[in-house]
Each structure stands twice: as structure tokens, then as C-alpha cells.
mmCIF file with all atom_site columns, C-alpha atoms in Angstrom:
data_model
loop_
_atom_site.group_PDB
_atom_site.id
_atom_site.type_symbol
_atom_site.label_atom_id
_atom_site.label_alt_id
_atom_site.label_comp_id
_atom_site.label_asym_id
_atom_site.label_entity_id
_atom_site.label_seq_id
_atom_site.pdbx_PDB_ins_code
_atom_site.Cartn_x
_atom_site.Cartn_y
_atom_site.Cartn_z
_atom_site.occupancy
_atom_site.B_iso_or_equiv
_atom_site.pdbx_formal_charge
_atom_site.auth_seq_id
_atom_site.auth_comp_id
_atom_site.auth_asym_id
_atom_site.auth_atom_id
_atom_site.pdbx_PDB_model_num
ATOM 1   C CA . UNK K 1 1   ? -10.627 -1.375  30.311  1.00 73.00 ? 1   UNK K CA 1
ATOM 2   C CA . UNK K 1 2   ? -6.949  -2.111  30.483  1.00 92.00 ? 2   UNK K CA 1
ATOM 3   C CA . UNK K 1 3   ? -5.617  -1.207  26.998  1.00 93.00 ? 3   UNK K CA 1
ATOM 4   C CA . UNK K 1 4   ? -8.230  0.432   25.830  1.00 95.00 ? 4   UNK K CA 1
ATOM 5   C CA . UNK K 1 5   ? -9.511  3.954   25.270  1.00 96.00 ? 5   UNK K CA 1
ATOM 6   C CA . UNK K 1 6   ? -13.012 5.303   25.341  1.00 96.00 ? 6   UNK K CA 1
ATOM 7   C CA . UNK K 1 7   ? -13.997 8.134   22.766  1.00 97.00 ? 7   UNK K CA 1
ATOM 8   C CA . UNK K 1 8   ? -15.459 11.030  24.619  1.00 97.00 ? 8   UNK K CA 1
ATOM 9   C CA . UNK K 1 9   ? -15.720 13.876  21.461  1.00 98.00 ? 9   UNK K CA 1
ATOM 10  C CA . UNK K 1 10  ? -14.910 13.756  17.902  1.00 97.00 ? 10  UNK K CA 1
ATOM 11  C CA . UNK K 1 11  ? -14.482 16.777  15.507  1.00 98.00 ? 11  UNK K CA 1
ATOM 12  C CA . UNK K 1 12  ? -13.834 16.959  11.877  1.00 98.00 ? 12  UNK K CA 1
ATOM 13  C CA . UNK K 1 13  ? -11.059 19.208  11.269  1.00 97.00 ? 13  UNK K CA 1
ATOM 14  C CA . UNK K 1 14  ? -10.428 18.535  7.502   1.00 97.00 ? 14  UNK K CA 1
ATOM 15  C CA . UNK K 1 15  ? -12.315 16.690  4.607   1.00 97.00 ? 15  UNK K CA 1
ATOM 16  C CA . UNK K 1 16  ? -10.142 16.126  1.663   1.00 94.00 ? 16  UNK K CA 1
ATOM 17  C CA . UNK K 1 17  ? -10.328 13.900  -1.542  1.00 91.00 ? 17  UNK K CA 1
ATOM 18  C CA . UNK K 1 18  ? -7.806  11.264  -0.263  1.00 92.00 ? 18  UNK K CA 1
ATOM 19  C CA . UNK K 1 19  ? -8.186  11.282  3.685   1.00 95.00 ? 19  UNK K CA 1
ATOM 20  C CA . UNK K 1 20  ? -10.122 13.097  6.404   1.00 97.00 ? 20  UNK K CA 1
ATOM 21  C CA . UNK K 1 21  ? -8.450  14.472  9.565   1.00 97.00 ? 21  UNK K CA 1
ATOM 22  C CA . UNK K 1 22  ? -10.196 14.068  12.848  1.00 98.00 ? 22  UNK K CA 1
ATOM 23  C CA . UNK K 1 23  ? -9.381  15.518  16.630  1.00 98.00 ? 23  UNK K CA 1
ATOM 24  C CA . UNK K 1 24  ? -10.606 13.182  19.131  1.00 97.00 ? 24  UNK K CA 1
ATOM 25  C CA . UNK K 1 25  ? -10.706 13.136  23.003  1.00 97.00 ? 25  UNK K CA 1
ATOM 26  C CA . UNK K 1 26  ? -10.149 9.999   24.682  1.00 97.00 ? 26  UNK K CA 1
ATOM 27  C CA . UNK K 1 27  ? -10.393 8.484   28.273  1.00 97.00 ? 27  UNK K CA 1
ATOM 28  C CA . UNK K 1 28  ? -7.445  6.394   28.943  1.00 96.00 ? 28  UNK K CA 1
ATOM 29  C CA . UNK K 1 29  ? -7.798  3.505   31.449  1.00 95.00 ? 29  UNK K CA 1
ATOM 30  C CA . UNK K 1 30  ? -6.343  5.611   34.298  1.00 95.00 ? 30  UNK K CA 1
ATOM 31  C CA . UNK K 1 31  ? -9.337  8.014   33.956  1.00 94.00 ? 31  UNK K CA 1
ATOM 32  C CA . UNK K 1 32  ? -7.437  10.976  32.294  1.00 96.00 ? 32  UNK K CA 1
ATOM 33  C CA . UNK K 1 33  ? -7.918  12.597  28.830  1.00 97.00 ? 33  UNK K CA 1
ATOM 34  C CA . UNK K 1 34  ? -5.888  12.670  25.882  1.00 97.00 ? 34  UNK K CA 1
ATOM 35  C CA . UNK K 1 35  ? -6.032  14.079  22.352  1.00 97.00 ? 35  UNK K CA 1
ATOM 36  C CA . UNK K 1 36  ? -5.926  11.685  19.432  1.00 97.00 ? 36  UNK K CA 1
ATOM 37  C CA . UNK K 1 37  ? -5.612  13.391  15.685  1.00 97.00 ? 37  UNK K CA 1
ATOM 38  C CA . UNK K 1 38  ? -6.859  10.836  13.407  1.00 97.00 ? 38  UNK K CA 1
ATOM 39  C CA . UNK K 1 39  ? -6.530  10.510  9.774   1.00 97.00 ? 39  UNK K CA 1
ATOM 40  C CA . UNK K 1 40  ? -9.284  8.591   8.328   1.00 96.00 ? 40  UNK K CA 1
ATOM 41  C CA . UNK K 1 41  ? -8.523  6.576   5.175   1.00 96.00 ? 41  UNK K CA 1
ATOM 42  C CA . UNK K 1 42  ? -10.281 4.223   2.760   1.00 95.00 ? 42  UNK K CA 1
ATOM 43  C CA . UNK K 1 43  ? -7.423  1.934   2.420   1.00 96.00 ? 43  UNK K CA 1
ATOM 44  C CA . UNK K 1 44  ? -5.326  0.417   -0.082  1.00 97.00 ? 44  UNK K CA 1
ATOM 45  C CA . UNK K 1 45  ? -4.240  -2.521  -2.064  1.00 98.00 ? 45  UNK K CA 1
ATOM 46  C CA . UNK K 1 46  ? -0.774  -3.348  -3.086  1.00 98.00 ? 46  UNK K CA 1
ATOM 47  C CA . UNK K 1 47  ? 0.082   -6.501  -5.605  1.00 98.00 ? 47  UNK K CA 1
ATOM 48  C CA . UNK K 1 48  ? 3.394   -7.856  -6.211  1.00 98.00 ? 48  UNK K CA 1
ATOM 49  C CA . UNK K 1 49  ? 3.310   -9.289  -9.984  1.00 98.00 ? 49  UNK K CA 1
ATOM 50  C CA . UNK K 1 50  ? 5.887   -12.418 -10.258 1.00 98.00 ? 50  UNK K CA 1
ATOM 51  C CA . UNK K 1 51  ? 6.985   -13.911 -13.225 1.00 98.00 ? 51  UNK K CA 1
ATOM 52  C CA . UNK K 1 52  ? 7.277   -17.809 -14.108 1.00 97.00 ? 52  UNK K CA 1
ATOM 53  C CA . UNK K 1 53  ? 11.326  -16.720 -13.962 1.00 98.00 ? 53  UNK K CA 1
ATOM 54  C CA . UNK K 1 54  ? 10.661  -15.204 -10.242 1.00 98.00 ? 54  UNK K CA 1
ATOM 55  C CA . UNK K 1 55  ? 11.204  -11.715 -11.659 1.00 98.00 ? 55  UNK K CA 1
ATOM 56  C CA . UNK K 1 56  ? 8.690   -8.927  -10.205 1.00 98.00 ? 56  UNK K CA 1
ATOM 57  C CA . UNK K 1 57  ? 7.351   -5.858  -11.841 1.00 98.00 ? 57  UNK K CA 1
ATOM 58  C CA . UNK K 1 58  ? 7.723   -2.575  -9.837  1.00 98.00 ? 58  UNK K CA 1
ATOM 59  C CA . UNK K 1 59  ? 6.797   1.126   -10.622 1.00 97.00 ? 59  UNK K CA 1
ATOM 60  C CA . UNK K 1 60  ? 9.141   3.954   -10.373 1.00 97.00 ? 60  UNK K CA 1
ATOM 61  C CA . UNK K 1 61  ? 7.408   7.359   -9.559  1.00 96.00 ? 61  UNK K CA 1
ATOM 62  C CA . UNK K 1 62  ? 7.801   10.553  -7.949  1.00 96.00 ? 62  UNK K CA 1
ATOM 63  C CA . UNK K 1 63  ? 6.661   10.869  -4.258  1.00 96.00 ? 63  UNK K CA 1
ATOM 64  C CA . UNK K 1 64  ? 5.704   14.589  -3.540  1.00 95.00 ? 64  UNK K CA 1
ATOM 65  C CA . UNK K 1 65  ? 6.113   14.519  0.603   1.00 94.00 ? 65  UNK K CA 1
ATOM 66  C CA . UNK K 1 66  ? 9.732   13.306  0.065   1.00 96.00 ? 66  UNK K CA 1
ATOM 67  C CA . UNK K 1 67  ? 10.670  15.022  -3.348  1.00 97.00 ? 67  UNK K CA 1
ATOM 68  C CA . UNK K 1 68  ? 12.167  11.748  -4.759  1.00 97.00 ? 68  UNK K CA 1
ATOM 69  C CA . UNK K 1 69  ? 11.533  9.199   -6.859  1.00 97.00 ? 69  UNK K CA 1
ATOM 70  C CA . UNK K 1 70  ? 10.431  5.700   -5.252  1.00 97.00 ? 70  UNK K CA 1
ATOM 71  C CA . UNK K 1 71  ? 10.512  2.391   -6.386  1.00 98.00 ? 71  UNK K CA 1
ATOM 72  C CA . UNK K 1 72  ? 7.302   0.485   -5.508  1.00 98.00 ? 72  UNK K CA 1
ATOM 73  C CA . UNK K 1 73  ? 5.266   -2.322  -6.193  1.00 98.00 ? 73  UNK K CA 1
ATOM 74  C CA . UNK K 1 74  ? 1.742   -1.509  -8.037  1.00 98.00 ? 74  UNK K CA 1
ATOM 75  C CA . UNK K 1 75  ? -0.821  -0.017  -5.545  1.00 97.00 ? 75  UNK K CA 1
ATOM 76  C CA . UNK K 1 76  ? -3.289  2.075   -5.050  1.00 95.00 ? 76  UNK K CA 1
ATOM 77  C CA . UNK K 1 77  ? -6.252  3.523   -2.816  1.00 95.00 ? 77  UNK K CA 1
ATOM 78  C CA . UNK K 1 78  ? -9.639  1.716   -2.308  1.00 95.00 ? 78  UNK K CA 1
ATOM 79  C CA . UNK K 1 79  ? -12.736 3.558   -2.893  1.00 90.00 ? 79  UNK K CA 1
ATOM 80  C CA . UNK K 1 80  ? -15.140 3.357   0.072   1.00 85.00 ? 80  UNK K CA 1
ATOM 81  C CA . UNK K 1 81  ? -17.181 -0.027  -0.316  1.00 88.00 ? 81  UNK K CA 1
ATOM 82  C CA . UNK K 1 82  ? -14.641 -1.160  -2.926  1.00 93.00 ? 82  UNK K CA 1
ATOM 83  C CA . UNK K 1 83  ? -13.901 -5.012  -2.943  1.00 97.00 ? 83  UNK K CA 1
ATOM 84  C CA . UNK K 1 84  ? -10.136 -4.945  -2.263  1.00 97.00 ? 84  UNK K CA 1
ATOM 85  C CA . UNK K 1 85  ? -9.452  -8.008  -4.368  1.00 97.00 ? 85  UNK K CA 1
ATOM 86  C CA . UNK K 1 86  ? -11.000 -6.329  -7.543  1.00 97.00 ? 86  UNK K CA 1
ATOM 87  C CA . UNK K 1 87  ? -9.253  -2.984  -6.811  1.00 97.00 ? 87  UNK K CA 1
ATOM 88  C CA . UNK K 1 88  ? -5.894  -4.739  -6.615  1.00 97.00 ? 88  UNK K CA 1
ATOM 89  C CA . UNK K 1 89  ? -6.410  -6.203  -10.176 1.00 97.00 ? 89  UNK K CA 1
ATOM 90  C CA . UNK K 1 90  ? -7.617  -2.945  -11.640 1.00 96.00 ? 90  UNK K CA 1
ATOM 91  C CA . UNK K 1 91  ? -4.515  -1.325  -9.990  1.00 96.00 ? 91  UNK K CA 1
ATOM 92  C CA . UNK K 1 92  ? -2.311  -3.779  -11.416 1.00 97.00 ? 92  UNK K CA 1
ATOM 93  C CA . UNK K 1 93  ? -3.717  -3.432  -14.904 1.00 97.00 ? 93  UNK K CA 1
ATOM 94  C CA . UNK K 1 94  ? -3.726  0.260   -14.777 1.00 95.00 ? 94  UNK K CA 1
ATOM 95  C CA . UNK K 1 95  ? -0.111  0.491   -13.560 1.00 96.00 ? 95  UNK K CA 1
ATOM 96  C CA . UNK K 1 96  ? 1.819   -2.215  -15.278 1.00 97.00 ? 96  UNK K CA 1
ATOM 97  C CA . UNK K 1 97  ? -0.826  -3.379  -18.022 1.00 96.00 ? 97  UNK K CA 1
ATOM 98  C CA . UNK K 1 98  ? -0.754  -7.093  -16.871 1.00 98.00 ? 98  UNK K CA 1
ATOM 99  C CA . UNK K 1 99  ? -3.635  -9.206  -15.614 1.00 97.00 ? 99  UNK K CA 1
ATOM 100 C CA . UNK K 1 100 ? -2.957  -12.588 -13.666 1.00 98.00 ? 100 UNK K CA 1
ATOM 101 C CA . UNK K 1 101 ? -4.521  -16.031 -13.666 1.00 98.00 ? 101 UNK K CA 1
ATOM 102 C CA . UNK K 1 102 ? -3.419  -16.510 -10.043 1.00 97.00 ? 102 UNK K CA 1
ATOM 103 C CA . UNK K 1 103 ? -3.953  -14.229 -7.196  1.00 97.00 ? 103 UNK K CA 1
ATOM 104 C CA . UNK K 1 104 ? -3.264  -14.872 -3.743  1.00 98.00 ? 104 UNK K CA 1
ATOM 105 C CA . UNK K 1 105 ? -4.143  -12.657 -0.741  1.00 98.00 ? 105 UNK K CA 1
ATOM 106 C CA . UNK K 1 106 ? -1.188  -12.243 1.641   1.00 98.00 ? 106 UNK K CA 1
ATOM 107 C CA . UNK K 1 107 ? -2.982  -10.410 4.471   1.00 98.00 ? 107 UNK K CA 1
ATOM 108 C CA . UNK K 1 108 ? -3.449  -6.856  5.525   1.00 97.00 ? 108 UNK K CA 1
ATOM 109 C CA . UNK K 1 109 ? -1.028  -4.251  7.138   1.00 97.00 ? 109 UNK K CA 1
ATOM 110 C CA . UNK K 1 110 ? -1.707  -1.175  9.393   1.00 98.00 ? 110 UNK K CA 1
ATOM 111 C CA . UNK K 1 111 ? 1.039   1.140   7.650   1.00 95.00 ? 111 UNK K CA 1
ATOM 112 C CA . UNK K 1 112 ? 1.153   3.792   10.432  1.00 95.00 ? 112 UNK K CA 1
ATOM 113 C CA . UNK K 1 113 ? -1.411  2.588   13.322  1.00 95.00 ? 113 UNK K CA 1
ATOM 114 C CA . UNK K 1 114 ? -0.609  5.235   15.880  1.00 95.00 ? 114 UNK K CA 1
ATOM 115 C CA . UNK K 1 115 ? -2.599  7.913   13.692  1.00 95.00 ? 115 UNK K CA 1
ATOM 116 C CA . UNK K 1 116 ? -3.999  6.631   10.634  1.00 96.00 ? 116 UNK K CA 1
ATOM 117 C CA . UNK K 1 117 ? -6.976  4.170   10.197  1.00 96.00 ? 117 UNK K CA 1
ATOM 118 C CA . UNK K 1 118 ? -5.562  2.874   6.497   1.00 97.00 ? 118 UNK K CA 1
ATOM 119 C CA . UNK K 1 119 ? -5.370  -0.803  5.932   1.00 97.00 ? 119 UNK K CA 1
ATOM 120 C CA . UNK K 1 120 ? -3.417  -2.075  3.005   1.00 98.00 ? 120 UNK K CA 1
ATOM 121 C CA . UNK K 1 121 ? -4.218  -5.295  1.670   1.00 98.00 ? 121 UNK K CA 1
ATOM 122 C CA . UNK K 1 122 ? -1.717  -7.275  -0.220  1.00 98.00 ? 122 UNK K CA 1
ATOM 123 C CA . UNK K 1 123 ? -1.510  -9.505  -3.081  1.00 98.00 ? 123 UNK K CA 1
ATOM 124 C CA . UNK K 1 124 ? 0.542   -11.855 -4.815  1.00 98.00 ? 124 UNK K CA 1
ATOM 125 C CA . UNK K 1 125 ? -0.002  -12.120 -8.734  1.00 98.00 ? 125 UNK K CA 1
ATOM 126 C CA . UNK K 1 126 ? 1.230   -15.114 -10.897 1.00 98.00 ? 126 UNK K CA 1
ATOM 127 C CA . UNK K 1 127 ? 0.387   -16.163 -14.540 1.00 98.00 ? 127 UNK K CA 1
ATOM 128 C CA . UNK K 1 128 ? 0.635   -12.609 -15.695 1.00 98.00 ? 128 UNK K CA 1
ATOM 129 C CA . UNK K 1 129 ? -0.622  -11.664 -19.216 1.00 97.00 ? 129 UNK K CA 1
ATOM 130 C CA . UNK K 1 130 ? 0.211   -8.477  -20.602 1.00 96.00 ? 130 UNK K CA 1
ATOM 131 C CA . UNK K 1 131 ? -2.787  -6.462  -22.025 1.00 95.00 ? 131 UNK K CA 1
ATOM 132 C CA . UNK K 1 132 ? -2.259  -2.649  -22.095 1.00 91.00 ? 132 UNK K CA 1
ATOM 133 C CA . UNK K 1 133 ? -1.212  -0.009  -19.338 1.00 89.00 ? 133 UNK K CA 1
ATOM 134 C CA . UNK K 1 134 ? -3.851  2.487   -18.356 1.00 87.00 ? 134 UNK K CA 1
ATOM 135 C CA . UNK K 1 135 ? -2.511  4.875   -16.241 1.00 85.00 ? 135 UNK K CA 1
ATOM 136 C CA . UNK K 1 136 ? -4.747  7.776   -14.594 1.00 81.00 ? 136 UNK K CA 1
ATOM 137 C CA . UNK K 1 137 ? -4.726  11.238  -16.078 1.00 84.00 ? 137 UNK K CA 1
ATOM 138 C CA . UNK K 1 138 ? -2.494  12.671  -13.100 1.00 84.00 ? 138 UNK K CA 1
ATOM 139 C CA . UNK K 1 139 ? -0.384  9.325   -12.724 1.00 85.00 ? 139 UNK K CA 1
ATOM 140 C CA . UNK K 1 140 ? 3.237   9.418   -14.311 1.00 92.00 ? 140 UNK K CA 1
ATOM 141 C CA . UNK K 1 141 ? 5.419   6.253   -13.745 1.00 95.00 ? 141 UNK K CA 1
ATOM 142 C CA . UNK K 1 142 ? 7.796   3.790   -15.332 1.00 96.00 ? 142 UNK K CA 1
ATOM 143 C CA . UNK K 1 143 ? 7.256   -0.148  -14.948 1.00 97.00 ? 143 UNK K CA 1
ATOM 144 C CA . UNK K 1 144 ? 10.639  -1.950  -14.459 1.00 98.00 ? 144 UNK K CA 1
ATOM 145 C CA . UNK K 1 145 ? 11.253  -5.661  -13.809 1.00 98.00 ? 145 UNK K CA 1
ATOM 146 C CA . UNK K 1 146 ? 13.905  -7.047  -11.383 1.00 98.00 ? 146 UNK K CA 1
ATOM 147 C CA . UNK K 1 147 ? 14.464  -10.499 -9.960  1.00 98.00 ? 147 UNK K CA 1
ATOM 148 C CA . UNK K 1 148 ? 12.780  -11.173 -6.346  1.00 98.00 ? 148 UNK K CA 1
ATOM 149 C CA . UNK K 1 149 ? 16.350  -12.265 -5.052  1.00 98.00 ? 149 UNK K CA 1
ATOM 150 C CA . UNK K 1 150 ? 17.585  -8.868  -6.275  1.00 98.00 ? 150 UNK K CA 1
ATOM 151 C CA . UNK K 1 151 ? 14.554  -7.127  -4.608  1.00 98.00 ? 151 UNK K CA 1
ATOM 152 C CA . UNK K 1 152 ? 14.988  -8.675  -1.456  1.00 98.00 ? 152 UNK K CA 1
ATOM 153 C CA . UNK K 1 153 ? 18.681  -7.637  -1.468  1.00 98.00 ? 153 UNK K CA 1
ATOM 154 C CA . UNK K 1 154 ? 17.436  -4.117  -2.210  1.00 98.00 ? 154 UNK K CA 1
ATOM 155 C CA . UNK K 1 155 ? 15.000  -4.383  0.866   1.00 98.00 ? 155 UNK K CA 1
ATOM 156 C CA . UNK K 1 156 ? 17.993  -5.421  3.368   1.00 98.00 ? 156 UNK K CA 1
ATOM 157 C CA . UNK K 1 157 ? 20.140  -2.673  1.942   1.00 98.00 ? 157 UNK K CA 1
ATOM 158 C CA . UNK K 1 158 ? 17.478  -0.145  2.835   1.00 97.00 ? 158 UNK K CA 1
ATOM 159 C CA . UNK K 1 159 ? 17.568  0.828   -0.988  1.00 97.00 ? 159 UNK K CA 1
ATOM 160 C CA . UNK K 1 160 ? 13.760  0.272   -1.119  1.00 98.00 ? 160 UNK K CA 1
ATOM 161 C CA . UNK K 1 161 ? 12.033  2.775   1.730   1.00 96.00 ? 161 UNK K CA 1
ATOM 162 C CA . UNK K 1 162 ? 8.189   2.075   0.893   1.00 97.00 ? 162 UNK K CA 1
ATOM 163 C CA . UNK K 1 163 ? 6.935   -0.170  3.796   1.00 97.00 ? 163 UNK K CA 1
ATOM 164 C CA . UNK K 1 164 ? 4.408   -1.982  1.884   1.00 98.00 ? 164 UNK K CA 1
ATOM 165 C CA . UNK K 1 165 ? 6.927   -2.911  -0.889  1.00 98.00 ? 165 UNK K CA 1
ATOM 166 C CA . UNK K 1 166 ? 9.424   -4.143  1.680   1.00 98.00 ? 166 UNK K CA 1
ATOM 167 C CA . UNK K 1 167 ? 6.848   -6.349  3.329   1.00 98.00 ? 167 UNK K CA 1
ATOM 168 C CA . UNK K 1 168 ? 5.272   -7.729  0.098   1.00 98.00 ? 168 UNK K CA 1
ATOM 169 C CA . UNK K 1 169 ? 8.805   -8.587  -1.386  1.00 98.00 ? 169 UNK K CA 1
ATOM 170 C CA . UNK K 1 170 ? 9.749   -10.540 2.164   1.00 98.00 ? 170 UNK K CA 1
ATOM 171 C CA . UNK K 1 171 ? 6.222   -12.252 2.088   1.00 98.00 ? 171 UNK K CA 1
ATOM 172 C CA . UNK K 1 172 ? 6.672   -13.170 -1.687  1.00 98.00 ? 172 UNK K CA 1
ATOM 173 C CA . UNK K 1 173 ? 10.034  -14.562 -1.189  1.00 98.00 ? 173 UNK K CA 1
ATOM 174 C CA . UNK K 1 174 ? 9.386   -16.558 1.639   1.00 97.00 ? 174 UNK K CA 1
ATOM 175 C CA . UNK K 1 175 ? 6.282   -18.150 0.179   1.00 97.00 ? 175 UNK K CA 1
ATOM 176 C CA . UNK K 1 176 ? 8.278   -18.691 -3.226  1.00 97.00 ? 176 UNK K CA 1
ATOM 177 C CA . UNK K 1 177 ? 11.205  -20.174 -1.333  1.00 95.00 ? 177 UNK K CA 1
ATOM 178 C CA . UNK K 1 178 ? 13.556  -17.461 -2.729  1.00 91.00 ? 178 UNK K CA 1
#
């Protein structure tokens, strides 16, 4: 059982709207037992909308845990059982007002694999067409447009701190030859 752990016990200690917290005991490969605190999350989707001029749309919003405004690509939480491709298209429309004719899957990432079960699916959207922004009732954000090349520079200067945003910007730039 090299590099594996066996769950011995599991107890749910909190159930919230966004996540559940579980306390587990796990047997390690040497037979010892360790406590594992796990955040169970339904997952998320992020989408980088890229114009024909290689500009991207991002959202500026207040992030309460850090008490600051961040600049991120459009993203949202998956509902349990929801198709991630459809969720990403929904979030793109809700947050930016855009639909797309080309939608490319860029893979998945584990934002914090040590204690969180969240998987974030990543997409590149092209062939953008503006319809109408439709924010959730508790969602307040500004949409901005910047050149993808400038966004890469912002990642490299640590001006964009959100992990999914950094990763998707770099992936999109590589794919598009920026």
C-alpha cells in the first residue's frame, strides 16, 4: 500500500451551502494513524473568453476572505451532478453577458489537493457574441477587457493572485501562441 492511505473512520462535522467539512482517520503505509480534515466541494468551472484580437474578459470582484478586490476569469461552482461544460457556458453568460461559438476544454486542476476535494474544469471560449449579463442576486462585479499578452505579464508580476486565473491565462497564451 505504498503511497496510499486507508480510511478508518469518517465524521461529518459541518454541512454548509458551499461545502461540507469531514474529519477522517486514515491508516498510513507504516500502520500509523493520522487525522485528515477534508473539505468536500462539488467543484467548479472557469472560462477564459478570448476575442478575435486576443483580448480577454475578466471580472473584478470583492473576495471576502482576503478583504480585497481580485481580478479573475469568469468562474462558478458546479451544482452536484451538473455537466461542467454547461456550467461554464452558464457562468460565462451570467458574469460577462457573452456566449461563444468555440468552446475548448483545457483540462482540470486541483486547487488545494491537501485538504479539499474541489476539481476545477477549465475552458477557452472564442467566437464571442454579447447577449446580456445576468448576475446572481448576491453577485456584484465589473467586467474588464485586457490584452492576453498583458494578462500574462500580470501573472508573471504576481498582480493576479487567483490560481485558476493564472493557470488558464498561461494555458491560453501557450495554445494561442502568445
